[in-house]
């Protein structure tokens, strides 16, 4: 019981959410340059760009350890500026049976939504990962307002 969860957090972005969405959609490969202490690399394994059906892999630093997350892009809506990333491989699936990340950007906010199912009741809520995502978002904002 209580194995499914949903976390949502929003962070204000002074540069405008549309610019953050553009980074996540069209300039994703730049995130490792924008936030090198957190994001080591981003690769597209299938597809030409970040588009529905593309398979991508992130290598990221979590508490001094390099980890990976392989994801398929399930949905992109440019009008409401959302991208849905379903985790299909990597370190997160050691703790969770399923994990979906939704980024949503509007005028001055970027919202992260995590939908997940823990493998056991002892598996922690992904609060550290949520803080990580918010930190990277703020680094993107700082980069864009320079």
XYZ file of N, CA and C in Angstrom:
438
model
N 0.827 -1.179 0.000
C 0.000 0.000 0.000
C 0.872 1.244 0.000
N 0.430 2.249 -0.691
C 1.184 3.488 -0.717
C 2.440 3.418 -1.560
N 2.495 2.500 -2.525
C 3.692 2.378 -3.335
C 3.707 3.357 -4.506
N 2.532 3.806 -4.929
C 2.465 4.789 -6.006
C 2.561 6.178 -5.408
N 3.228 7.063 -6.126
C 3.372 8.412 -5.614
C 3.401 9.445 -6.723
N 3.188 10.684 -6.298
C 3.228 11.822 -7.209
C 3.801 12.998 -6.440
N 4.865 13.574 -6.968
C 5.462 14.774 -6.393
C 5.388 15.877 -7.425
N 5.038 17.071 -6.984
C 4.973 18.226 -7.876
C 5.649 19.390 -7.173
N 6.515 20.072 -7.898
C 7.140 21.277 -7.356
C 7.366 22.260 -8.494
N 7.139 23.532 -8.193
C 7.353 24.597 -9.167
C 8.397 25.552 -8.650
N 9.147 26.128 -9.571
C 10.149 27.119 -9.219
C 9.972 28.300 -10.168
N 10.053 29.492 -9.615
C 9.933 30.692 -10.429
C 11.191 30.865 -11.271
N 10.997 31.233 -12.529
C 12.120 31.504 -13.422
C 11.932 32.896 -14.019
N 12.878 33.760 -13.746
C 12.790 35.156 -14.184
C 12.965 35.302 -15.688
N 13.597 34.326 -16.326
C 13.878 34.412 -17.757
C 12.661 34.062 -18.608
N 11.636 33.490 -18.007
C 10.456 33.059 -18.750
C 10.487 31.566 -19.005
N 9.380 30.917 -18.720
C 9.290 29.470 -18.883
C 9.484 28.996 -20.310
N 9.104 29.829 -21.284
C 9.254 29.417 -22.683
C 10.720 29.195 -23.040
N 11.630 29.964 -22.427
C 13.060 29.781 -22.699
C 13.588 28.498 -22.051
N 13.088 28.183 -20.869
C 13.483 26.930 -20.206
C 12.974 25.745 -21.023
N 11.737 25.822 -21.490
C 11.179 24.756 -22.335
C 12.043 24.570 -23.586
N 12.484 25.674 -24.180
C 13.325 25.610 -25.366
C 14.639 24.871 -25.077
N 15.216 25.119 -23.909
C 16.446 24.403 -23.533
C 16.155 22.902 -23.432
N 15.070 22.521 -22.744
C 14.762 21.103 -22.571
C 14.361 20.434 -23.879
N 13.778 21.186 -24.805
C 13.331 20.575 -26.048
C 14.369 20.645 -27.162
N 14.872 21.828 -27.451
C 15.706 21.993 -28.637
C 17.200 22.087 -28.343
N 17.560 22.395 -27.106
C 18.976 22.601 -26.775
C 19.396 21.748 -25.578
N 18.795 20.579 -25.465
C 19.020 19.707 -24.320
C 20.488 19.364 -24.150
N 21.198 19.195 -25.257
C 22.615 18.831 -25.200
C 23.468 19.919 -24.540
N 22.940 21.135 -24.388
C 23.682 22.223 -23.741
C 23.609 22.161 -22.206
N 22.693 21.378 -21.669
C 22.503 21.366 -20.214
C 23.765 20.908 -19.490
N 24.523 19.999 -20.075
C 25.759 19.555 -19.414
C 26.793 20.676 -19.355
N 26.719 21.643 -20.271
C 27.597 22.817 -20.202
C 27.072 23.862 -19.223
N 25.755 23.951 -19.116
C 25.111 24.920 -18.223
C 25.244 24.485 -16.769
N 25.113 23.194 -16.511
C 25.148 22.650 -15.153
C 26.123 21.473 -15.076
N 27.424 21.720 -15.298
C 28.389 20.615 -15.395
C 28.591 19.834 -14.092
N 28.322 20.445 -12.955
C 28.484 19.705 -11.704
C 27.346 18.711 -11.476
N 26.233 18.912 -12.158
C 25.066 18.039 -11.982
C 24.824 17.114 -13.170
N 24.948 17.658 -14.388
C 24.652 16.889 -15.594
C 25.951 16.633 -16.340
N 26.333 15.380 -16.441
C 27.591 15.013 -17.102
C 27.427 14.919 -18.615
N 26.320 14.331 -19.082
C 26.104 14.228 -20.515
C 24.640 13.960 -20.827
N 24.295 14.245 -22.065
C 22.968 13.964 -22.598
C 23.168 13.427 -24.004
N 22.587 12.274 -24.287
C 22.733 11.658 -25.601
C 21.379 11.221 -26.130
N 21.201 11.357 -27.424
C 20.003 10.837 -28.081
C 20.373 9.482 -28.668
N 19.702 8.429 -28.211
C 19.999 7.074 -28.684
C 19.166 6.694 -29.893
N 17.922 7.166 -29.930
C 17.051 6.901 -31.080
C 16.306 8.180 -31.396
N 16.267 8.522 -32.683
C 15.631 9.750 -33.117
C 16.698 10.795 -33.423
N 16.281 11.827 -34.103
C 17.212 12.879 -34.504
C 17.271 14.008 -33.480
N 16.132 14.272 -32.862
C 16.021 15.361 -31.889
C 15.172 14.878 -30.725
N 14.993 15.747 -29.738
C 14.082 15.416 -28.646
C 12.668 15.578 -29.194
N 12.064 14.447 -29.552
C 10.723 14.433 -30.110
C 10.020 13.183 -29.592
N 8.717 13.120 -29.761
C 7.959 11.968 -29.285
C 8.553 10.699 -29.898
N 8.835 9.736 -29.054
C 9.421 8.474 -29.482
C 10.941 8.421 -29.385
N 11.581 9.574 -29.232
C 13.042 9.592 -29.083
C 13.441 8.897 -27.791
N 14.567 8.203 -27.835
C 15.124 7.588 -26.637
C 16.411 8.332 -26.313
N 16.476 8.826 -25.079
C 17.605 9.648 -24.654
C 18.215 9.072 -23.383
N 19.440 9.464 -23.111
C 20.091 9.030 -21.874
C 20.830 10.200 -21.244
N 20.582 10.379 -19.963
C 21.276 11.375 -19.151
C 22.300 10.666 -18.289
N 23.472 11.244 -18.155
C 24.419 10.827 -17.134
C 24.525 12.013 -16.200
N 24.272 11.768 -14.928
C 24.210 12.862 -13.964
C 24.950 12.493 -12.695
N 25.307 13.504 -11.926
C 26.018 13.297 -10.671
C 25.034 13.441 -9.524
N 24.922 12.403 -8.740
C 24.035 12.401 -7.581
C 24.872 12.077 -6.352
N 25.147 13.106 -5.563
C 25.897 12.939 -4.322
C 27.270 12.311 -4.559
N 27.963 12.794 -5.598
C 29.308 12.333 -5.882
C 29.395 11.062 -6.714
N 28.252 10.493 -7.089
C 28.250 9.267 -7.885
C 27.603 9.543 -9.237
N 28.247 9.085 -10.313
C 27.649 9.201 -11.637
C 26.560 8.144 -11.792
N 25.403 8.583 -12.281
C 24.265 7.696 -12.501
C 23.722 7.956 -13.891
N 22.888 7.035 -14.376
C 22.280 7.206 -15.686
C 20.763 7.084 -15.591
N 20.109 7.698 -16.556
C 18.673 7.573 -16.705
C 18.360 7.541 -18.192
N 17.866 6.403 -18.649
C 17.469 6.253 -20.048
C 15.967 6.471 -20.113
N 15.540 7.313 -21.063
C 14.136 7.708 -21.110
C 13.618 7.711 -22.533
N 12.318 7.481 -22.670
C 11.634 7.661 -23.947
C 10.745 8.890 -23.791
N 10.723 9.720 -24.819
C 9.862 10.906 -24.804
C 8.462 10.443 -25.187
N 7.529 10.538 -24.237
C 6.168 10.072 -24.485
C 5.274 11.142 -25.090
N 5.503 12.403 -24.716
C 4.625 13.466 -25.207
C 5.354 14.803 -25.146
N 5.030 15.659 -26.102
C 5.506 17.035 -26.107
C 4.334 17.902 -26.538
N 4.071 18.946 -25.777
C 3.028 19.902 -26.149
C 3.657 21.286 -26.130
N 3.879 21.841 -27.329
C 4.543 23.139 -27.423
C 3.626 24.287 -27.004
N 2.316 24.090 -27.087
C 1.401 25.156 -26.675
C 1.460 25.394 -25.175
N 1.379 24.312 -24.419
C 1.444 24.466 -22.957
C 2.841 24.163 -22.416
N 3.768 23.924 -23.327
C 5.193 23.771 -23.033
C 5.468 22.662 -22.012
N 5.026 21.453 -22.348
C 5.284 20.300 -21.495
C 6.034 19.227 -22.285
N 6.837 18.476 -21.544
C 7.510 17.295 -22.091
C 7.334 16.180 -21.068
N 6.943 14.995 -21.542
C 6.791 13.834 -20.676
C 7.886 12.837 -21.011
N 8.700 12.500 -19.996
C 9.845 11.606 -20.130
C 9.564 10.349 -19.294
N 9.498 9.178 -19.909
C 9.290 7.935 -19.164
C 10.626 7.215 -19.033
N 11.012 6.922 -17.806
C 12.280 6.233 -17.550
C 12.131 4.766 -17.966
N 13.069 4.314 -18.807
C 13.035 2.927 -19.288
C 14.307 2.161 -18.932
N 15.260 2.850 -18.301
C 16.500 2.189 -17.903
C 17.320 3.099 -17.009
N 18.291 2.500 -16.328
C 19.185 3.287 -15.484
C 18.938 3.087 -14.001
N 19.612 3.913 -13.220
C 19.650 3.747 -11.767
C 18.292 3.914 -11.078
N 17.425 4.774 -11.596
C 16.121 4.977 -10.945
C 15.300 3.692 -10.890
N 15.452 2.846 -11.895
C 14.651 1.619 -11.929
C 15.167 0.551 -10.957
N 16.256 0.846 -10.259
C 16.672 -0.044 -9.168
C 15.764 0.160 -7.953
N 15.200 1.365 -7.813
C 14.349 1.693 -6.668
C 12.861 1.746 -7.004
N 12.563 2.015 -8.275
C 11.175 2.238 -8.679
C 10.802 1.304 -9.822
N 9.581 0.768 -9.767
C 9.089 -0.070 -10.859
C 8.767 0.773 -12.084
N 8.319 1.990 -11.857
C 8.054 2.913 -12.960
C 8.346 4.326 -12.481
N 8.740 5.170 -13.440
C 9.071 6.552 -13.092
C 8.853 7.404 -14.343
N 7.994 8.402 -14.227
C 7.718 9.333 -15.312
C 7.957 10.745 -14.812
N 8.605 11.546 -15.648
C 8.924 12.934 -15.307
C 8.221 13.830 -16.316
N 7.525 14.828 -15.810
C 6.862 15.798 -16.683
C 7.410 17.173 -16.357
N 7.961 17.836 -17.373
C 8.383 19.218 -17.207
C 7.325 20.090 -17.864
N 6.956 21.141 -17.153
C 5.942 22.057 -17.647
C 6.428 23.478 -17.385
N 6.388 24.312 -18.395
C 6.910 25.672 -18.279
C 5.839 26.656 -18.717
N 5.575 27.656 -17.872
C 4.685 28.718 -18.302
C 5.404 30.048 -18.156
N 4.674 31.142 -18.086
C 5.284 32.479 -18.155
C 6.487 32.644 -17.230
N 6.325 32.362 -15.957
C 7.411 32.594 -15.007
C 7.650 31.411 -14.079
N 7.176 30.241 -14.472
C 7.308 29.066 -13.617
C 7.726 27.851 -14.424
N 8.541 27.016 -13.816
C 8.828 25.683 -14.338
C 8.374 24.695 -13.282
N 7.558 23.742 -13.705
C 6.996 22.755 -12.780
C 7.522 21.375 -13.151
N 7.931 20.649 -12.125
C 8.371 19.265 -12.266
C 7.338 18.375 -11.600
N 6.896 17.355 -12.318
C 5.975 16.366 -11.766
C 6.626 15.002 -11.908
N 6.699 14.276 -10.815
C 7.217 12.908 -10.811
C 6.060 11.964 -10.501
N 5.829 11.006 -11.357
C 4.859 9.933 -11.130
C 5.666 8.655 -11.026
N 5.479 7.911 -9.949
C 6.354 6.765 -9.727
C 5.656 5.683 -8.929
N 6.225 4.489 -9.026
C 5.798 3.366 -8.205
C 7.042 2.761 -7.583
N 7.090 2.789 -6.257
C 8.254 2.273 -5.531
C 8.251 0.747 -5.560
N 9.450 0.165 -5.536
C 9.561 -1.293 -5.500
C 9.131 -1.858 -4.146
N 9.459 -1.122 -3.068
C 9.072 -1.559 -1.727
C 8.592 -0.348 -0.926
N 7.925 -0.600 0.165
C 7.473 0.499 1.016
C 8.640 1.241 1.658
N 9.798 0.586 1.760
C 10.980 1.220 2.346
C 11.709 2.145 1.376
N 11.356 2.088 0.103
C 11.987 2.968 -0.892
C 11.622 4.413 -0.556
N 12.620 5.294 -0.523
C 12.316 6.691 -0.181
C 11.568 7.408 -1.301
N 10.826 8.429 -0.915
C 10.215 9.306 -1.909
C 11.365 10.002 -2.639
N 11.220 10.314 -3.915
C 12.331 10.902 -4.681
C 12.512 12.408 -4.438
N 12.555 12.800 -3.184
C 12.696 14.217 -2.830
C 14.069 14.767 -3.204
N 15.111 13.949 -3.066
C 16.462 14.395 -3.426
C 16.532 14.654 -4.926
N 15.919 13.786 -5.729
C 15.899 13.977 -7.173
C 15.103 15.225 -7.545
N 14.026 15.481 -6.839
C 13.231 16.680 -7.100
C 14.049 17.933 -6.800
N 14.769 17.949 -5.699
C 15.641 19.086 -5.367
C 16.717 19.245 -6.436
N 17.230 18.131 -6.922
C 18.231 18.134 -7.991
C 17.663 18.812 -9.245
N 16.456 18.421 -9.650
C 15.819 18.994 -10.844
C 15.594 20.493 -10.683
N 15.177 20.918 -9.506
C 14.967 22.343 -9.247
C 16.287 23.101 -9.310
N 17.346 22.500 -8.799
C 18.672 23.126 -8.842
C 19.134 23.322 -10.295
N 18.974 22.295 -11.110
C 19.364 22.400 -12.517
C 18.528 23.475 -13.216
N 17.244 23.551 -12.890
C 16.380 24.582 -13.471
C 16.891 25.975 -13.128
N 17.302 26.180 -11.891
C 17.828 27.492 -11.489
C 19.155 27.787 -12.190
N 19.962 26.773 -12.433
C 21.201 26.985 -13.179
C 20.904 27.354 -14.632
N 19.869 26.756 -15.210
C 19.456 27.123 -16.571
C 18.967 28.573 -16.572
N 18.173 28.932 -15.586
C 17.697 30.312 -15.476
C 18.867 31.279 -15.390
N 19.830 31.003 -14.528
C 21.006 31.882 -14.379
C 21.762 32.018 -15.700
N 21.881 30.924 -16.419
C 22.546 30.947 -17.724
C 21.788 31.843 -18.706
N 20.470 31.746 -18.707
C 19.662 32.482 -19.672
C 19.567 33.978 -19.364
N 19.705 34.363 -18.096
C 19.582 35.793 -17.797
C 20.927 36.510 -17.790
N 22.000 35.795 -18.053
C 23.338 36.435 -18.120
C 23.419 37.356 -19.309
